[in-house]
Amino acid sequence: AQSVTQLGSHVSVSEGALVLLRCNYSSSVPPYLFWYVQYPNQGLQLLLKYTSAATLVKGINGFEAEFKKSETSFHLTKPSAHMSDAAEYFCAVPGYSTLTFGKGTMLLVSP
Amino acid sequence: DAGVIQSPRHEVTEMGQEVTLRCKPISGHNSLFWYRQTMMRGLELLIYFNNNVPIDDSGMPEDRFSAKMPNASFSTLKIQPSEPRDSAVYFCASTRDSPATDTQYFGPGTRLTVL
């Protein structure tokens, strides 16, 4: 079954700096890939979704992710971090019957 | 349209007591999921239903946990008897169609503390 690996359980950036959160998928090319975000004391919500229509996917709040088959990656980026981006981010891929989530990366943003 | 509704938002109980968590999925959604989230184990899928039928309960920790979905608009997760290690945030989520490829909409969660 498909799985995803998120490198780094915590990533720290300064406000205004580039955000890069890493996600690699296993084995075969997945038809879908997701990034979800969880703000403090809330449930997860969809940030963006890859559906093979385009390799560069734009999401909410200025985030985007690029699907790279050669690197089996789907990294999440944002050019300039904002304090409100502090949250936990989950990469996910369709598994056997449901979504399989990565272990999450906590993004810390300092002033 | 209202999102996924969970109740209660917080629950504090004593070891050995029965706990019932409730979820109302988004109207028209066919799949419903129960997750548990802890610092140690992260986000775990406990069980999911499709058209009110349990499809995969392999994530249910043990017989103390049970889940039901009597109709399309209501589901419960019951723990009996509860133990301190059950302390976690429990999330309910729903999707319109495919449980694997459609967007999952999460509720706000129930924070359970078992003393």
Short mmCIF file of C-alpha atoms in Angstrom, two decimals:
data_model
loop_
_atom_site.label_atom_id
_atom_site.label_comp_id
_atom_site.label_asym_id
_atom_site.label_seq_id
_atom_site.Cartn_x
_atom_site.Cartn_y
_atom_site.Cartn_z
CA ALA A 1 0.00 0.00 0.00
CA GLN A 2 1.08 3.57 -0.61
CA SER A 3 2.66 5.55 2.17
CA VAL A 4 4.22 8.98 2.65
CA THR A 5 7.24 10.08 4.63
CA GLN A 6 7.53 13.55 6.07
CA LEU A 7 11.08 14.55 6.85
CA GLY A 8 11.40 16.55 10.03
CA SER A 9 8.87 16.46 12.83
CA HIS A 10 9.53 20.16 13.50
CA VAL A 11 10.58 22.99 11.19
CA SER A 12 11.41 26.45 12.49
CA VAL A 13 11.45 29.58 10.34
CA SER A 14 11.45 33.29 10.90
CA GLU A 15 8.54 35.42 9.81
CA GLY A 16 9.07 36.39 6.16
CA ALA A 17 11.35 33.43 5.42
CA LEU A 18 10.73 30.65 2.92
CA VAL A 19 8.73 27.69 4.18
CA LEU A 20 9.67 24.22 2.88
CA LEU A 21 7.98 21.12 4.27
CA ARG A 22 9.05 17.82 2.76
CA CYS A 23 6.94 14.86 1.73
CA ASN A 24 8.01 11.78 -0.22
CA TYR A 25 5.66 9.07 -1.42
CA SER A 26 6.51 5.41 -1.77
CA SER A 27 6.63 3.18 -4.84
CA SER A 28 4.20 3.77 -7.66
CA VAL A 29 2.95 7.14 -8.84
CA PRO A 30 -0.15 8.02 -6.88
CA PRO A 31 -3.16 9.51 -8.65
CA TYR A 32 -3.75 11.88 -5.76
CA LEU A 33 -1.70 13.56 -3.07
CA PHE A 34 -2.89 15.86 -0.32
CA TRP A 35 -1.61 18.38 2.16
CA TYR A 36 -3.73 19.06 5.23
CA VAL A 37 -3.13 21.66 7.93
CA GLN A 38 -4.12 21.51 11.59
CA TYR A 39 -4.21 24.78 13.50
CA PRO A 40 -4.02 24.61 17.31
CA ASN A 41 -7.10 23.06 18.90
CA GLN A 42 -8.78 22.42 15.56
CA GLY A 43 -9.38 19.52 13.21
CA LEU A 44 -7.44 19.01 10.01
CA GLN A 45 -8.45 20.94 6.91
CA LEU A 46 -7.45 20.56 3.29
CA LEU A 47 -4.63 22.83 2.15
CA LEU A 48 -4.28 21.53 -1.40
CA LYS A 49 -4.80 18.44 -3.55
CA TYR A 50 -2.84 17.01 -6.46
CA THR A 51 -4.92 15.19 -9.07
CA SER A 52 -2.34 14.70 -11.88
CA ALA A 53 -3.89 17.53 -13.91
CA ALA A 54 -0.95 19.80 -13.12
CA THR A 55 2.33 19.22 -11.32
CA LEU A 56 2.23 22.57 -9.53
CA VAL A 57 -0.72 22.86 -7.22
CA LYS A 58 -1.76 26.06 -5.50
CA GLY A 59 -3.56 25.94 -2.20
CA ILE A 60 -4.99 28.27 0.37
CA ASN A 61 -3.05 30.95 2.26
CA GLY A 62 -0.31 31.22 -0.36
CA PHE A 63 0.92 27.65 -0.12
CA GLU A 64 1.79 25.54 -3.12
CA ALA A 65 3.25 22.11 -3.77
CA GLU A 66 5.04 20.62 -6.74
CA PHE A 67 4.74 16.98 -7.76
CA LYS A 68 8.12 15.62 -8.90
CA LYS A 69 7.99 12.07 -10.18
CA SER A 70 11.77 11.80 -10.53
CA GLU A 71 12.20 12.59 -6.85
CA THR A 72 8.98 10.86 -5.62
CA SER A 73 8.28 14.11 -3.80
CA PHE A 74 5.43 16.50 -3.13
CA HIS A 75 7.04 19.22 -1.03
CA LEU A 76 5.00 22.13 0.33
CA THR A 77 6.32 25.66 0.01
CA LYS A 78 5.39 29.24 0.79
CA PRO A 79 7.63 32.15 -0.19
CA SER A 80 7.13 34.17 2.98
CA ALA A 81 6.04 32.74 6.33
CA HIS A 82 3.49 34.50 8.47
CA MET A 83 2.93 34.03 12.17
CA SER A 84 -0.52 32.63 11.40
CA ASP A 85 1.10 29.74 9.46
CA ALA A 86 2.21 28.14 12.72
CA ALA A 87 0.44 24.78 12.65
CA GLU A 88 0.98 21.09 12.00
CA TYR A 89 1.04 19.97 8.38
CA PHE A 90 0.18 16.50 7.14
CA CYS A 91 0.92 14.94 3.78
CA ALA A 92 -1.48 12.16 2.71
CA VAL A 93 -1.92 9.61 -0.06
CA PRO A 94 -4.75 7.19 -0.92
CA GLY A 95 -4.07 3.89 0.80
CA TYR A 96 -5.80 0.55 0.41
CA SER A 97 -9.23 1.91 1.17
CA THR A 98 -8.78 5.29 2.86
CA LEU A 99 -6.27 8.09 3.12
CA THR A 100 -2.89 7.32 4.66
CA PHE A 101 -1.49 10.30 6.54
CA GLY A 102 2.14 11.07 7.24
CA LYS A 103 3.29 11.65 10.79
CA GLY A 104 3.05 15.41 10.44
CA THR A 105 5.46 18.34 10.58
CA MET A 106 5.02 21.09 13.12
CA LEU A 107 5.85 24.50 11.64
CA LEU A 108 7.10 27.04 14.16
CA VAL A 109 7.28 30.69 13.08
CA SER A 110 9.29 33.17 15.11
CA PRO A 111 9.01 36.97 14.87
CA ASP B 1 -23.74 24.38 5.43
CA ALA B 2 -22.62 23.28 8.87
CA GLY B 3 -19.45 21.26 9.05
CA VAL B 4 -18.89 18.04 10.93
CA ILE B 5 -20.30 18.40 14.43
CA GLN B 6 -18.84 16.59 17.42
CA SER B 7 -19.97 16.48 21.01
CA PRO B 8 -18.90 16.92 23.67
CA ARG B 9 -15.88 19.12 22.93
CA HIS B 10 -14.28 18.16 26.21
CA GLU B 11 -14.84 15.16 28.43
CA VAL B 12 -13.23 14.39 31.75
CA THR B 13 -14.04 11.08 33.33
CA GLU B 14 -12.65 8.59 35.79
CA MET B 15 -11.08 5.28 34.95
CA GLY B 16 -13.66 2.55 34.52
CA GLN B 17 -16.46 4.83 33.40
CA GLU B 18 -18.23 4.56 30.07
CA VAL B 19 -17.59 7.34 27.57
CA THR B 20 -19.69 8.08 24.48
CA LEU B 21 -18.50 10.46 21.78
CA ARG B 22 -20.92 11.71 19.15
CA CYS B 23 -20.58 12.84 15.57
CA LYS B 24 -22.87 14.32 12.96
CA PRO B 25 -21.30 14.22 9.48
CA ILE B 26 -21.93 16.73 6.74
CA SER B 27 -25.29 16.11 5.11
CA GLY B 28 -24.96 14.06 1.93
CA HIS B 29 -21.61 12.57 2.84
CA ASN B 30 -21.39 8.81 2.51
CA SER B 31 -18.22 7.96 4.43
CA LEU B 32 -17.46 8.65 8.06
CA PHE B 33 -14.16 8.21 9.91
CA TRP B 34 -13.10 8.13 13.55
CA TYR B 35 -9.52 9.12 14.36
CA ARG B 36 -7.53 9.36 17.56
CA GLN B 37 -4.65 11.80 18.00
CA THR B 38 -1.99 11.72 20.72
CA MET B 39 1.46 13.19 21.04
CA MET B 40 3.02 9.75 21.22
CA ARG B 41 1.19 7.96 18.41
CA GLY B 42 0.10 10.84 16.17
CA LEU B 43 -3.07 10.54 14.10
CA GLU B 44 -4.57 7.04 13.99
CA LEU B 45 -7.58 5.84 12.01
CA LEU B 46 -9.81 3.80 14.32
CA ILE B 47 -12.70 2.86 12.04
CA TYR B 48 -14.54 4.06 8.99
CA PHE B 49 -18.06 3.59 7.70
CA ASN B 50 -19.39 3.72 4.17
CA ASN B 51 -23.14 4.15 3.75
CA ASN B 52 -23.52 3.47 7.50
CA VAL B 53 -21.73 0.10 7.27
CA PRO B 54 -18.41 -0.43 9.10
CA ILE B 55 -15.82 -1.21 6.44
CA ASP B 56 -12.52 -1.24 8.29
CA ASP B 57 -12.24 -1.43 12.07
CA SER B 58 -8.69 -2.74 12.17
CA GLY B 59 -7.56 0.38 13.98
CA MET B 60 -9.88 -0.10 16.95
CA PRO B 61 -7.50 -0.72 19.87
CA GLU B 62 -9.41 -3.44 21.65
CA ASP B 63 -12.82 -4.69 22.64
CA ARG B 64 -13.33 -1.78 24.99
CA PHE B 65 -13.91 0.38 21.92
CA SER B 66 -17.05 0.16 19.80
CA ALA B 67 -18.56 2.37 17.11
CA LYS B 68 -21.98 2.54 15.56
CA MET B 69 -23.65 4.45 12.78
CA PRO B 70 -27.40 3.89 13.07
CA ASN B 71 -28.21 6.33 10.27
CA ALA B 72 -26.53 8.64 7.78
CA SER B 73 -26.52 11.60 10.13
CA PHE B 74 -25.21 10.17 13.37
CA SER B 75 -22.37 8.06 14.72
CA THR B 76 -21.06 7.19 18.17
CA LEU B 77 -17.76 5.96 19.50
CA LYS B 78 -18.01 4.28 22.87
CA ILE B 79 -15.28 3.32 25.30
CA GLN B 80 -16.24 0.96 28.10
CA PRO B 81 -14.50 0.78 30.50
CA SER B 82 -12.26 3.78 29.93
CA GLU B 83 -8.58 3.81 30.95
CA PRO B 84 -6.07 6.64 31.39
CA ARG B 85 -4.25 5.58 28.22
CA ASP B 86 -7.40 6.40 26.24
CA SER B 87 -6.79 10.10 26.92
CA ALA B 88 -6.50 11.73 23.50
CA VAL B 89 -8.29 13.97 21.04
CA TYR B 90 -10.84 12.04 19.00
CA PHE B 91 -11.78 13.37 15.59
CA CYS B 92 -14.66 12.52 13.33
CA ALA B 93 -14.40 13.22 9.59
CA SER B 94 -16.58 12.65 6.56
CA THR B 95 -16.27 12.54 2.77
CA ARG B 96 -18.90 12.88 0.09
CA ASP B 97 -18.01 9.78 -1.92
CA SER B 98 -14.66 8.01 -2.12
CA PRO B 99 -13.04 7.47 1.29
CA ALA B 100 -9.60 7.44 -0.34
CA THR B 101 -9.64 10.28 -2.84
CA ASP B 102 -12.26 12.79 -1.74
CA THR B 103 -11.50 15.61 0.65
CA GLN B 104 -11.99 14.65 4.27
CA TYR B 105 -13.80 17.23 6.39
CA PHE B 106 -12.83 17.04 10.03
CA GLY B 107 -14.82 18.03 13.06
CA PRO B 108 -13.31 20.11 15.87
CA GLY B 109 -12.55 17.04 17.95
CA THR B 110 -13.38 15.80 21.44
CA ARG B 111 -10.62 16.10 24.00
CA LEU B 112 -10.95 13.13 26.35
CA THR B 113 -9.18 12.98 29.68
CA VAL B 114 -9.44 9.80 31.73
CA LEU B 115 -8.25 10.21 35.30
#
